[in-house]
Amino acid sequence: MTKKSIIIDTDPGIDDAVALAIALFSDELDVRLITTVNGNVNLEKVTYNTLRLLQFFDKEVPVAKGAEKPLIAEPVDASNVHGETGMDGYIFEEPDNSLLLDEHAVNAMYKEIMNSNEKITLVPIGPLTNIALLLKLYPEVKENINEIVLMGGSTGRGNVSVMAEFNIYADPEAAKIVFLSGLPIVMAGLDVGLKALVYPEDSELLKDMNDTGNMIYHLFKKYRGGSFNKGLKMYDSCAIAYLLKPDLFETVDTFVDIELNGELTKGTTVVDLKGYLNQESNAKVCLDINGAEFKKWFMESIKKCK
Ligand code: BDR
Ligand code: CA
């Protein structure tokens, strides 16, 4: 089986940590590079968290540190959801940092994409700053990118303001560059993230499943992405699920733009389901997910981890 070659751009983040676990232990994915971006917590913390996770998983994937700030917007933070460290709840060993590259994430992505024999799929699960910089600085990479499968946006309401989802709100200008880049985009946003739930009985099973399950269990105890009792939202795992099991999703090809100037709606993904804007479709938007099947897949995926 040929594996799909991917680069994950991330801001761990508890649900990012889970998505990384699933991707790194999948037989169908080849994670070539992990790049970090300011998002849930600051760049230093998310990079440190990525290195801590790789050490925990015993996986050797190069890591490159990316943007410290959004392109234009003021930085926002989600430590109210993920804790001060971004991954509160579990005591990890100190990482040895040998996987951290000297170069900036954008340059590391550029090299990885241009030197690859197969087209690369980009999987951003944080704000889109690094990806926007990559596409603007090195537009030639588009030739060797298969598609961008991202977690972000919503066809309806937001989770950080009335209408905006966190990853898009955190850097709307970057999101606009990415959505209007001409590359094929898959948007796995809140429509599916809100239904990709892990319940207390699942968390209990994870606790004794294996080392990863146990680590995740402890992070979940501190995660405020939903409620431990009513279901925790596995937003970022939806992007990985789409790569591995697209049949879980109902999608529509449509036009998506980003609101930059709205007085109350900055960072909204304007998903033109009815064609008011008369534009060609630029994204495959996930509208729905089979929650029960997702959960089955999720538990099986964690079982494959260390
Ligand atoms: C997104 O925001 C972050 O807090 C999560 O990691 C996820 O990527 C959900 O809106
Ligand atoms: Ca994230």
PDB file of C-alpha atoms and ligand atoms in Angstrom:
ATOM      1  CA  MET A   1       0.000   0.000   0.000  1.00  0.00           C
ATOM      2  CA  THR A   2       1.416   3.433  -0.856  1.00  0.00           C
ATOM      3  CA  LYS A   3       1.126   5.766   2.027  1.00  0.00           C
ATOM      4  CA  LYS A   4      -0.244   9.275   1.635  1.00  0.00           C
ATOM      5  CA  SER A   5       2.540  11.810   2.246  1.00  0.00           C
ATOM      6  CA  ILE A   6       1.451  14.592   4.540  1.00  0.00           C
ATOM      7  CA  ILE A   7       2.741  17.637   6.400  1.00  0.00           C
ATOM      8  CA  ILE A   8       0.828  18.523   9.567  1.00  0.00           C
ATOM      9  CA  ASP A   9       0.777  22.164  10.653  1.00  0.00           C
ATOM     10  CA  THR A  10      -0.342  22.302  14.261  1.00  0.00           C
ATOM     11  CA  ASP A  11      -0.696  24.163  17.589  1.00  0.00           C
ATOM     12  CA  PRO A  12      -0.968  21.469  20.307  1.00  0.00           C
ATOM     13  CA  GLY A  13      -3.451  21.775  21.921  1.00  0.00           C
ATOM     14  CA  ILE A  14      -5.157  18.733  23.387  1.00  0.00           C
ATOM     15  CA  ASP A  15      -7.200  17.795  20.333  1.00  0.00           C
ATOM     16  CA  ASP A  16      -4.109  18.421  18.185  1.00  0.00           C
ATOM     17  CA  ALA A  17      -2.203  15.927  20.372  1.00  0.00           C
ATOM     18  CA  VAL A  18      -4.854  13.295  19.677  1.00  0.00           C
ATOM     19  CA  ALA A  19      -4.872  13.992  15.940  1.00  0.00           C
ATOM     20  CA  LEU A  20      -1.073  13.705  15.870  1.00  0.00           C
ATOM     21  CA  ALA A  21      -1.224  10.353  17.670  1.00  0.00           C
ATOM     22  CA  ILE A  22      -3.652   8.944  15.127  1.00  0.00           C
ATOM     23  CA  ALA A  23      -1.693  10.244  12.143  1.00  0.00           C
ATOM     24  CA  LEU A  24       1.693   9.088  13.427  1.00  0.00           C
ATOM     25  CA  PHE A  25       0.527   5.537  14.101  1.00  0.00           C
ATOM     26  CA  SER A  26      -1.514   5.142  10.917  1.00  0.00           C
ATOM     27  CA  ASP A  27      -0.232   2.602   8.374  1.00  0.00           C
ATOM     28  CA  GLU A  28      -1.699   4.715   5.595  1.00  0.00           C
ATOM     29  CA  LEU A  29      -0.003   8.030   6.329  1.00  0.00           C
ATOM     30  CA  ASP A  30       3.593   9.111   5.997  1.00  0.00           C
ATOM     31  CA  VAL A  31       4.016  12.187   8.182  1.00  0.00           C
ATOM     32  CA  ARG A  32       7.015  13.862   6.532  1.00  0.00           C
ATOM     33  CA  LEU A  33       7.206  17.006   8.644  1.00  0.00           C
ATOM     34  CA  ILE A  34       5.385  18.692  11.495  1.00  0.00           C
ATOM     35  CA  THR A  35       5.311  22.487  11.566  1.00  0.00           C
ATOM     36  CA  THR A  36       4.124  24.587  14.457  1.00  0.00           C
ATOM     37  CA  VAL A  37       2.170  27.813  14.555  1.00  0.00           C
ATOM     38  CA  ASN A  38       1.082  30.266  17.217  1.00  0.00           C
ATOM     39  CA  GLY A  39      -2.498  29.309  18.099  1.00  0.00           C
ATOM     40  CA  ASN A  40      -3.977  27.596  21.117  1.00  0.00           C
ATOM     41  CA  VAL A  41      -0.950  28.832  23.088  1.00  0.00           C
ATOM     42  CA  ASN A  42       2.200  30.663  21.989  1.00  0.00           C
ATOM     43  CA  LEU A  43       4.754  29.349  19.504  1.00  0.00           C
ATOM     44  CA  GLU A  44       7.329  28.326  22.108  1.00  0.00           C
ATOM     45  CA  LYS A  45       4.752  26.257  23.981  1.00  0.00           C
ATOM     46  CA  VAL A  46       3.201  24.559  20.948  1.00  0.00           C
ATOM     47  CA  THR A  47       6.656  23.646  19.632  1.00  0.00           C
ATOM     48  CA  TYR A  48       7.700  22.283  23.013  1.00  0.00           C
ATOM     49  CA  ASN A  49       4.437  20.311  23.149  1.00  0.00           C
ATOM     50  CA  THR A  50       5.045  18.844  19.696  1.00  0.00           C
ATOM     51  CA  LEU A  51       8.530  17.705  20.729  1.00  0.00           C
ATOM     52  CA  ARG A  52       7.192  16.265  23.985  1.00  0.00           C
ATOM     53  CA  LEU A  53       4.595  14.285  22.049  1.00  0.00           C
ATOM     54  CA  LEU A  54       7.097  12.901  19.546  1.00  0.00           C
ATOM     55  CA  GLN A  55       9.342  11.776  22.383  1.00  0.00           C
ATOM     56  CA  PHE A  56       6.374  10.147  24.100  1.00  0.00           C
ATOM     57  CA  PHE A  57       5.330   8.373  20.886  1.00  0.00           C
ATOM     58  CA  ASP A  58       8.938   7.467  20.102  1.00  0.00           C
ATOM     59  CA  LYS A  59       8.547   8.824  16.571  1.00  0.00           C
ATOM     60  CA  GLU A  60      11.258  10.613  14.635  1.00  0.00           C
ATOM     61  CA  VAL A  61       9.600  13.238  12.499  1.00  0.00           C
ATOM     62  CA  PRO A  62      11.353  16.570  11.883  1.00  0.00           C
ATOM     63  CA  VAL A  63       9.714  19.605  13.469  1.00  0.00           C
ATOM     64  CA  ALA A  64      10.004  23.186  12.261  1.00  0.00           C
ATOM     65  CA  LYS A  65       8.891  26.235  14.150  1.00  0.00           C
ATOM     66  CA  GLY A  66       6.728  28.656  12.191  1.00  0.00           C
ATOM     67  CA  ALA A  67       4.939  31.936  12.675  1.00  0.00           C
ATOM     68  CA  GLU A  68       5.044  33.601  16.047  1.00  0.00           C
ATOM     69  CA  LYS A  69       2.140  35.911  15.235  1.00  0.00           C
ATOM     70  CA  PRO A  70      -0.768  36.102  12.800  1.00  0.00           C
ATOM     71  CA  LEU A  71      -0.157  38.039   9.560  1.00  0.00           C
ATOM     72  CA  ILE A  72      -2.094  41.124  10.651  1.00  0.00           C
ATOM     73  CA  ALA A  73      -4.516  40.280  13.471  1.00  0.00           C
ATOM     74  CA  GLU A  74      -3.589  40.520  17.130  1.00  0.00           C
ATOM     75  CA  PRO A  75      -2.797  37.073  18.585  1.00  0.00           C
ATOM     76  CA  VAL A  76      -5.602  35.253  20.400  1.00  0.00           C
ATOM     77  CA  ASP A  77      -5.153  32.401  22.811  1.00  0.00           C
ATOM     78  CA  ALA A  78      -7.167  29.319  23.784  1.00  0.00           C
ATOM     79  CA  SER A  79      -5.489  28.414  27.075  1.00  0.00           C
ATOM     80  CA  ASN A  80      -8.947  28.601  28.667  1.00  0.00           C
ATOM     81  CA  VAL A  81      -9.716  25.437  26.643  1.00  0.00           C
ATOM     82  CA  HIS A  82      -6.355  23.603  26.643  1.00  0.00           C
ATOM     83  CA  GLY A  83      -4.711  24.889  29.856  1.00  0.00           C
ATOM     84  CA  GLU A  84      -1.738  27.217  30.418  1.00  0.00           C
ATOM     85  CA  THR A  85       0.770  24.837  28.811  1.00  0.00           C
ATOM     86  CA  GLY A  86      -1.608  23.944  25.960  1.00  0.00           C
ATOM     87  CA  MET A  87      -1.507  20.320  27.094  1.00  0.00           C
ATOM     88  CA  ASP A  88      -2.328  20.420  30.795  1.00  0.00           C
ATOM     89  CA  GLY A  89      -3.021  17.211  32.670  1.00  0.00           C
ATOM     90  CA  TYR A  90      -0.112  14.867  31.903  1.00  0.00           C
ATOM     91  CA  ILE A  91       3.527  14.966  32.988  1.00  0.00           C
ATOM     92  CA  PHE A  92       5.739  14.335  29.961  1.00  0.00           C
ATOM     93  CA  GLU A  93       9.491  13.733  29.898  1.00  0.00           C
ATOM     94  CA  GLU A  94      11.684  16.604  28.764  1.00  0.00           C
ATOM     95  CA  PRO A  95      12.266  16.281  25.000  1.00  0.00           C
ATOM     96  CA  ASP A  96      15.849  16.275  23.688  1.00  0.00           C
ATOM     97  CA  ASN A  97      15.112  18.769  20.882  1.00  0.00           C
ATOM     98  CA  SER A  98      17.153  16.834  18.312  1.00  0.00           C
ATOM     99  CA  LEU A  99      14.132  16.699  15.982  1.00  0.00           C
ATOM    100  CA  LEU A 100      13.838  20.488  15.877  1.00  0.00           C
ATOM    101  CA  LEU A 101      15.149  21.891  12.594  1.00  0.00           C
ATOM    102  CA  ASP A 102      17.046  25.184  12.482  1.00  0.00           C
ATOM    103  CA  GLU A 103      15.016  26.504   9.596  1.00  0.00           C
ATOM    104  CA  HIS A 104      11.643  28.239   9.626  1.00  0.00           C
ATOM    105  CA  ALA A 105       8.551  26.089   9.024  1.00  0.00           C
ATOM    106  CA  VAL A 106       7.890  27.830   5.702  1.00  0.00           C
ATOM    107  CA  ASN A 107      11.338  26.959   4.346  1.00  0.00           C
ATOM    108  CA  ALA A 108      11.150  23.431   5.710  1.00  0.00           C
ATOM    109  CA  MET A 109       7.771  22.908   4.003  1.00  0.00           C
ATOM    110  CA  TYR A 110       9.103  24.379   0.783  1.00  0.00           C
ATOM    111  CA  LYS A 111      12.032  21.945   0.696  1.00  0.00           C
ATOM    112  CA  GLU A 112       9.953  18.938   1.664  1.00  0.00           C
ATOM    113  CA  ILE A 113       7.339  19.681  -1.005  1.00  0.00           C
ATOM    114  CA  MET A 114       9.766  20.515  -3.813  1.00  0.00           C
ATOM    115  CA  ASN A 115      11.983  17.484  -3.112  1.00  0.00           C
ATOM    116  CA  SER A 116       9.141  15.025  -2.871  1.00  0.00           C
ATOM    117  CA  ASN A 117       8.543  12.437  -5.594  1.00  0.00           C
ATOM    118  CA  GLU A 118       4.848  12.322  -4.754  1.00  0.00           C
ATOM    119  CA  LYS A 119       2.500  15.214  -4.254  1.00  0.00           C
ATOM    120  CA  ILE A 120       2.142  16.245  -0.622  1.00  0.00           C
ATOM    121  CA  THR A 121      -1.120  16.780   1.251  1.00  0.00           C
ATOM    122  CA  LEU A 122      -1.055  19.661   3.736  1.00  0.00           C
ATOM    123  CA  VAL A 123      -3.023  19.123   6.931  1.00  0.00           C
ATOM    124  CA  PRO A 124      -3.330  22.372   8.895  1.00  0.00           C
ATOM    125  CA  ILE A 125      -5.063  21.942  12.249  1.00  0.00           C
ATOM    126  CA  GLY A 126      -4.271  25.378  13.653  1.00  0.00           C
ATOM    127  CA  PRO A 127      -4.424  28.965  12.351  1.00  0.00           C
ATOM    128  CA  LEU A 128      -3.367  29.198   8.704  1.00  0.00           C
ATOM    129  CA  THR A 129      -0.460  31.665   9.039  1.00  0.00           C
ATOM    130  CA  ASN A 130       2.333  29.285   7.960  1.00  0.00           C
ATOM    131  CA  ILE A 131       0.376  27.931   5.010  1.00  0.00           C
ATOM    132  CA  ALA A 132      -0.485  31.427   3.747  1.00  0.00           C
ATOM    133  CA  LEU A 133       3.163  32.509   4.011  1.00  0.00           C
ATOM    134  CA  LEU A 134       4.260  29.376   2.149  1.00  0.00           C
ATOM    135  CA  LEU A 135       1.825  29.940  -0.721  1.00  0.00           C
ATOM    136  CA  LYS A 136       2.755  33.624  -1.047  1.00  0.00           C
ATOM    137  CA  LEU A 137       6.524  33.212  -0.733  1.00  0.00           C
ATOM    138  CA  TYR A 138       6.835  30.066  -2.800  1.00  0.00           C
ATOM    139  CA  PRO A 139       3.814  29.792  -5.143  1.00  0.00           C
ATOM    140  CA  GLU A 140       5.688  27.108  -7.106  1.00  0.00           C
ATOM    141  CA  VAL A 141       4.901  24.626  -4.312  1.00  0.00           C
ATOM    142  CA  LYS A 142       1.313  24.488  -5.596  1.00  0.00           C
ATOM    143  CA  GLU A 143       2.472  22.194  -8.404  1.00  0.00           C
ATOM    144  CA  ASN A 144       3.447  19.531  -5.904  1.00  0.00           C
ATOM    145  CA  ILE A 145       0.597  19.870  -3.396  1.00  0.00           C
ATOM    146  CA  ASN A 146      -2.164  17.317  -3.704  1.00  0.00           C
ATOM    147  CA  GLU A 147      -4.712  19.146  -1.553  1.00  0.00           C
ATOM    148  CA  ILE A 148      -5.142  20.958   1.755  1.00  0.00           C
ATOM    149  CA  VAL A 149      -7.302  19.159   4.299  1.00  0.00           C
ATOM    150  CA  LEU A 150      -7.851  21.603   7.133  1.00  0.00           C
ATOM    151  CA  MET A 151      -9.707  21.844  10.403  1.00  0.00           C
ATOM    152  CA  GLY A 152     -11.381  25.233  10.563  1.00  0.00           C
ATOM    153  CA  GLY A 153     -14.470  27.271   9.820  1.00  0.00           C
ATOM    154  CA  SER A 154     -18.162  26.605  10.040  1.00  0.00           C
ATOM    155  CA  THR A 155     -21.214  26.827   7.806  1.00  0.00           C
ATOM    156  CA  GLY A 156     -23.177  28.107  10.795  1.00  0.00           C
ATOM    157  CA  ARG A 157     -22.242  29.604  14.138  1.00  0.00           C
ATOM    158  CA  GLY A 158     -18.773  30.024  15.610  1.00  0.00           C
ATOM    159  CA  ASN A 159     -16.990  28.823  18.741  1.00  0.00           C
ATOM    160  CA  VAL A 160     -14.936  31.926  19.494  1.00  0.00           C
ATOM    161  CA  SER A 161     -17.342  34.634  18.383  1.00  0.00           C
ATOM    162  CA  VAL A 162     -20.940  34.483  17.206  1.00  0.00           C
ATOM    163  CA  MET A 163     -19.922  33.452  13.698  1.00  0.00           C
ATOM    164  CA  ALA A 164     -16.209  32.603  13.713  1.00  0.00           C
ATOM    165  CA  GLU A 165     -14.337  29.393  14.441  1.00  0.00           C
ATOM    166  CA  PHE A 166     -11.022  29.670  16.334  1.00  0.00           C
ATOM    167  CA  ASN A 167      -8.497  28.657  13.642  1.00  0.00           C
ATOM    168  CA  ILE A 168      -9.943  31.064  11.092  1.00  0.00           C
ATOM    169  CA  TYR A 169     -10.605  33.868  13.593  1.00  0.00           C
ATOM    170  CA  ALA A 170      -7.016  33.624  14.857  1.00  0.00           C
ATOM    171  CA  ASP A 171      -5.660  34.623  11.426  1.00  0.00           C
ATOM    172  CA  PRO A 172      -8.439  35.576   9.005  1.00  0.00           C
ATOM    173  CA  GLU A 173      -6.115  37.214   6.449  1.00  0.00           C
ATOM    174  CA  ALA A 174      -4.096  33.994   6.242  1.00  0.00           C
ATOM    175  CA  ALA A 175      -7.274  31.944   5.890  1.00  0.00           C
ATOM    176  CA  LYS A 176      -8.414  34.130   2.999  1.00  0.00           C
ATOM    177  CA  ILE A 177      -5.105  33.608   1.188  1.00  0.00           C
ATOM    178  CA  VAL A 178      -5.394  29.842   1.632  1.00  0.00           C
ATOM    179  CA  PHE A 179      -9.043  29.539   0.579  1.00  0.00           C
ATOM    180  CA  LEU A 180      -8.489  31.719  -2.499  1.00  0.00           C
ATOM    181  CA  SER A 181      -5.193  30.025  -3.440  1.00  0.00           C
ATOM    182  CA  GLY A 182      -6.690  27.888  -6.191  1.00  0.00           C
ATOM    183  CA  LEU A 183      -5.565  24.692  -4.454  1.00  0.00           C
ATOM    184  CA  PRO A 184      -8.157  22.012  -3.676  1.00  0.00           C
ATOM    185  CA  ILE A 185      -9.304  22.561  -0.089  1.00  0.00           C
ATOM    186  CA  VAL A 186     -11.242  20.253   2.209  1.00  0.00           C
ATOM    187  CA  MET A 187     -12.801  22.154   5.101  1.00  0.00           C
ATOM    188  CA  ALA A 188     -13.565  20.027   8.156  1.00  0.00           C
ATOM    189  CA  GLY A 189     -15.051  22.661  10.417  1.00  0.00           C
ATOM    190  CA  LEU A 190     -17.407  22.926  13.352  1.00  0.00           C
ATOM    191  CA  ASP A 191     -20.247  21.241  11.436  1.00  0.00           C
ATOM    192  CA  VAL A 192     -18.387  17.983  11.946  1.00  0.00           C
ATOM    193  CA  GLY A 193     -16.148  18.845  14.918  1.00  0.00           C
ATOM    194  CA  LEU A 194     -19.176  19.396  17.135  1.00  0.00           C
ATOM    195  CA  LYS A 195     -20.381  15.875  16.341  1.00  0.00           C
ATOM    196  CA  ALA A 196     -17.039  14.078  16.698  1.00  0.00           C
ATOM    197  CA  LEU A 197     -17.497  13.380  20.386  1.00  0.00           C
ATOM    198  CA  VAL A 198     -15.762  11.262  22.984  1.00  0.00           C
ATOM    199  CA  TYR A 199     -17.899  10.411  26.012  1.00  0.00           C
ATOM    200  CA  PRO A 200     -16.849   9.494  29.575  1.00  0.00           C
ATOM    201  CA  GLU A 201     -17.291   5.767  28.952  1.00  0.00           C
ATOM    202  CA  ASP A 202     -14.932   6.036  25.952  1.00  0.00           C
ATOM    203  CA  SER A 203     -12.403   7.943  28.032  1.00  0.00           C
ATOM    204  CA  GLU A 204     -12.531   5.193  30.648  1.00  0.00           C
ATOM    205  CA  LEU A 205     -11.715   2.619  27.956  1.00  0.00           C
ATOM    206  CA  LEU A 206      -8.846   4.796  26.716  1.00  0.00           C
ATOM    207  CA  LYS A 207      -7.355   4.994  30.193  1.00  0.00           C
ATOM    208  CA  ASP A 208      -6.350   1.331  30.228  1.00  0.00           C
ATOM    209  CA  MET A 209      -6.002   0.797  26.482  1.00  0.00           C
ATOM    210  CA  ASN A 210      -2.283   1.613  26.092  1.00  0.00           C
ATOM    211  CA  ASP A 211       0.220   4.369  26.962  1.00  0.00           C
ATOM    212  CA  THR A 212      -1.260   6.785  24.450  1.00  0.00           C
ATOM    213  CA  GLY A 213      -4.822   6.111  25.617  1.00  0.00           C
ATOM    214  CA  ASN A 214      -3.716   6.705  29.196  1.00  0.00           C
ATOM    215  CA  MET A 215      -1.966   9.969  28.322  1.00  0.00           C
ATOM    216  CA  ILE A 216      -5.002  11.155  26.354  1.00  0.00           C
ATOM    217  CA  TYR A 217      -7.308  10.247  29.223  1.00  0.00           C
ATOM    218  CA  HIS A 218      -5.354  12.558  31.521  1.00  0.00           C
ATOM    219  CA  LEU A 219      -5.378  15.398  28.986  1.00  0.00           C
ATOM    220  CA  PHE A 220      -9.114  14.938  28.516  1.00  0.00           C
ATOM    221  CA  LYS A 221      -9.674  15.457  32.219  1.00  0.00           C
ATOM    222  CA  LYS A 222      -8.343  19.018  31.728  1.00  0.00           C
ATOM    223  CA  TYR A 223      -9.741  19.706  28.240  1.00  0.00           C
ATOM    224  CA  ARG A 224     -12.547  22.238  28.025  1.00  0.00           C
ATOM    225  CA  GLY A 225     -13.408  21.527  24.381  1.00  0.00           C
ATOM    226  CA  GLY A 226     -16.942  20.491  25.252  1.00  0.00           C
ATOM    227  CA  SER A 227     -17.594  18.882  28.593  1.00  0.00           C
ATOM    228  CA  PHE A 228     -16.093  15.672  29.890  1.00  0.00           C
ATOM    229  CA  ASN A 229     -19.565  14.382  30.706  1.00  0.00           C
ATOM    230  CA  LYS A 230     -21.511  15.570  27.690  1.00  0.00           C
ATOM    231  CA  GLY A 231     -18.785  14.761  25.178  1.00  0.00           C
ATOM    232  CA  LEU A 232     -15.378  16.182  24.252  1.00  0.00           C
ATOM    233  CA  LYS A 233     -14.967  17.543  20.741  1.00  0.00           C
ATOM    234  CA  MET A 234     -12.271  15.941  18.631  1.00  0.00           C
ATOM    235  CA  TYR A 235     -12.067  18.821  16.171  1.00  0.00           C
ATOM    236  CA  ASP A 236      -8.600  18.195  14.766  1.00  0.00           C
ATOM    237  CA  SER A 237      -9.036  14.434  14.457  1.00  0.00           C
ATOM    238  CA  CYS A 238     -11.746  15.198  11.889  1.00  0.00           C
ATOM    239  CA  ALA A 239      -9.076  16.328   9.408  1.00  0.00           C
ATOM    240  CA  ILE A 240      -7.200  13.053   9.925  1.00  0.00           C
ATOM    241  CA  ALA A 241     -10.456  11.090   9.718  1.00  0.00           C
ATOM    242  CA  TYR A 242     -11.195  12.725   6.377  1.00  0.00           C
ATOM    243  CA  LEU A 243      -7.810  11.576   5.043  1.00  0.00           C
ATOM    244  CA  LEU A 244      -8.340   8.007   6.188  1.00  0.00           C
ATOM    245  CA  LYS A 245     -12.087   7.499   6.067  1.00  0.00           C
ATOM    246  CA  PRO A 246     -13.744  10.096   3.837  1.00  0.00           C
ATOM    247  CA  ASP A 247     -16.904   7.969   3.764  1.00  0.00           C
ATOM    248  CA  LEU A 248     -17.663   9.140   7.293  1.00  0.00           C
ATOM    249  CA  PHE A 249     -18.451  12.580   5.898  1.00  0.00           C
ATOM    250  CA  GLU A 250     -21.171  14.208   3.875  1.00  0.00           C
ATOM    251  CA  THR A 251     -19.615  16.982   1.791  1.00  0.00           C
ATOM    252  CA  VAL A 252     -20.543  19.664  -0.706  1.00  0.00           C
ATOM    253  CA  ASP A 253     -18.374  21.443  -3.283  1.00  0.00           C
ATOM    254  CA  THR A 254     -18.940  25.143  -2.851  1.00  0.00           C
ATOM    255  CA  PHE A 255     -17.385  28.597  -2.680  1.00  0.00           C
ATOM    256  CA  VAL A 256     -15.921  29.782   0.625  1.00  0.00           C
ATOM    257  CA  ASP A 257     -14.542  33.236   1.383  1.00  0.00           C
ATOM    258  CA  ILE A 258     -13.447  34.795   4.661  1.00  0.00           C
ATOM    259  CA  GLU A 259     -14.992  37.904   6.217  1.00  0.00           C
ATOM    260  CA  LEU A 260     -12.184  40.319   7.119  1.00  0.00           C
ATOM    261  CA  ASN A 261     -13.976  43.559   7.834  1.00  0.00           C
ATOM    262  CA  GLY A 262     -17.248  42.624   9.500  1.00  0.00           C
ATOM    263  CA  GLU A 263     -17.866  44.708  12.587  1.00  0.00           C
ATOM    264  CA  LEU A 264     -19.236  41.652  14.382  1.00  0.00           C
ATOM    265  CA  THR A 265     -18.274  38.847  12.028  1.00  0.00           C
ATOM    266  CA  LYS A 266     -14.513  39.047  11.415  1.00  0.00           C
ATOM    267  CA  GLY A 267     -13.102  35.584  10.723  1.00  0.00           C
ATOM    268  CA  THR A 268     -16.378  34.076   9.538  1.00  0.00           C
ATOM    269  CA  THR A 269     -16.158  31.462   6.794  1.00  0.00           C
ATOM    270  CA  VAL A 270     -18.752  32.660   4.311  1.00  0.00           C
ATOM    271  CA  VAL A 271     -19.871  29.343   2.817  1.00  0.00           C
ATOM    272  CA  ASP A 272     -21.938  30.185  -0.242  1.00  0.00           C
ATOM    273  CA  LEU A 273     -24.179  27.120  -0.300  1.00  0.00           C
ATOM    274  CA  LYS A 274     -26.797  28.836  -2.479  1.00  0.00           C
ATOM    275  CA  GLY A 275     -24.438  30.445  -5.008  1.00  0.00           C
ATOM    276  CA  TYR A 276     -25.262  34.097  -4.209  1.00  0.00           C
ATOM    277  CA  LEU A 277     -21.689  35.128  -4.994  1.00  0.00           C
ATOM    278  CA  ASN A 278     -21.630  33.473  -8.417  1.00  0.00           C
ATOM    279  CA  GLN A 279     -18.180  31.990  -7.895  1.00  0.00           C
ATOM    280  CA  GLU A 280     -16.710  28.644  -8.881  1.00  0.00           C
ATOM    281  CA  SER A 281     -16.436  26.227  -5.981  1.00  0.00           C
ATOM    282  CA  ASN A 282     -13.054  26.398  -4.217  1.00  0.00           C
ATOM    283  CA  ALA A 283     -13.622  23.952  -1.369  1.00  0.00           C
ATOM    284  CA  LYS A 284     -15.143  20.656  -0.404  1.00  0.00           C
ATOM    285  CA  VAL A 285     -16.971  21.493   2.808  1.00  0.00           C
ATOM    286  CA  CYS A 286     -17.808  18.769   5.308  1.00  0.00           C
ATOM    287  CA  LEU A 287     -21.441  19.244   6.277  1.00  0.00           C
ATOM    288  CA  ASP A 288     -22.017  16.178   8.404  1.00  0.00           C
ATOM    289  CA  ILE A 289     -20.255  13.194   9.957  1.00  0.00           C
ATOM    290  CA  ASN A 290     -21.467   9.798  11.106  1.00  0.00           C
ATOM    291  CA  GLY A 291     -20.742  10.297  14.805  1.00  0.00           C
ATOM    292  CA  ALA A 292     -21.141   6.642  15.788  1.00  0.00           C
ATOM    293  CA  GLU A 293     -18.810   5.436  13.041  1.00  0.00           C
ATOM    294  CA  PHE A 294     -16.355   8.214  13.829  1.00  0.00           C
ATOM    295  CA  LYS A 295     -16.188   7.041  17.425  1.00  0.00           C
ATOM    296  CA  LYS A 296     -15.577   3.449  16.351  1.00  0.00           C
ATOM    297  CA  TRP A 297     -12.786   4.584  14.031  1.00  0.00           C
ATOM    298  CA  PHE A 298     -11.361   6.855  16.728  1.00  0.00           C
ATOM    299  CA  MET A 299     -11.139   4.107  19.343  1.00  0.00           C
ATOM    300  CA  GLU A 300      -9.633   1.642  16.849  1.00  0.00           C
ATOM    301  CA  SER A 301      -7.098   4.266  15.818  1.00  0.00           C
ATOM    302  CA  ILE A 302      -5.937   4.905  19.375  1.00  0.00           C
ATOM    303  CA  LYS A 303      -5.659   1.139  19.879  1.00  0.00           C
ATOM    304  CA  LYS A 304      -2.997   1.117  17.137  1.00  0.00           C
ATOM    305  CA  CYS A 305      -0.849   3.628  19.045  1.00  0.00           C
ATOM    306  CA  LYS A 306       1.947   2.871  21.473  1.00  0.00           C
TER     307      LYS A 306
HETATM  308  C1  BDR B   1      -9.854  24.457  16.798  1.00  0.00           C
HETATM  309  O1  BDR B   1      -9.384  25.413  17.739  1.00  0.00           O
HETATM  310  C2  BDR B   1      -8.448  24.828  18.592  1.00  0.00           C
HETATM  311  O2  BDR B   1      -8.687  25.181  19.931  1.00  0.00           O
HETATM  312  C3  BDR B   1      -8.536  23.336  18.374  1.00  0.00           C
HETATM  313  O3  BDR B   1      -7.234  22.758  18.548  1.00  0.00           O
HETATM  314  C4  BDR B   1      -9.019  23.208  16.974  1.00  0.00           C
HETATM  315  O4  BDR B   1      -7.952  23.207  16.041  1.00  0.00           O
HETATM  316  C5  BDR B   1     -11.337  24.255  17.023  1.00  0.00           C
HETATM  317  O5  BDR B   1     -12.029  25.446  16.802  1.00  0.00           O
HETATM  318 CA    CA B   2      -5.609  22.847  16.685  1.00  0.00          CA
END
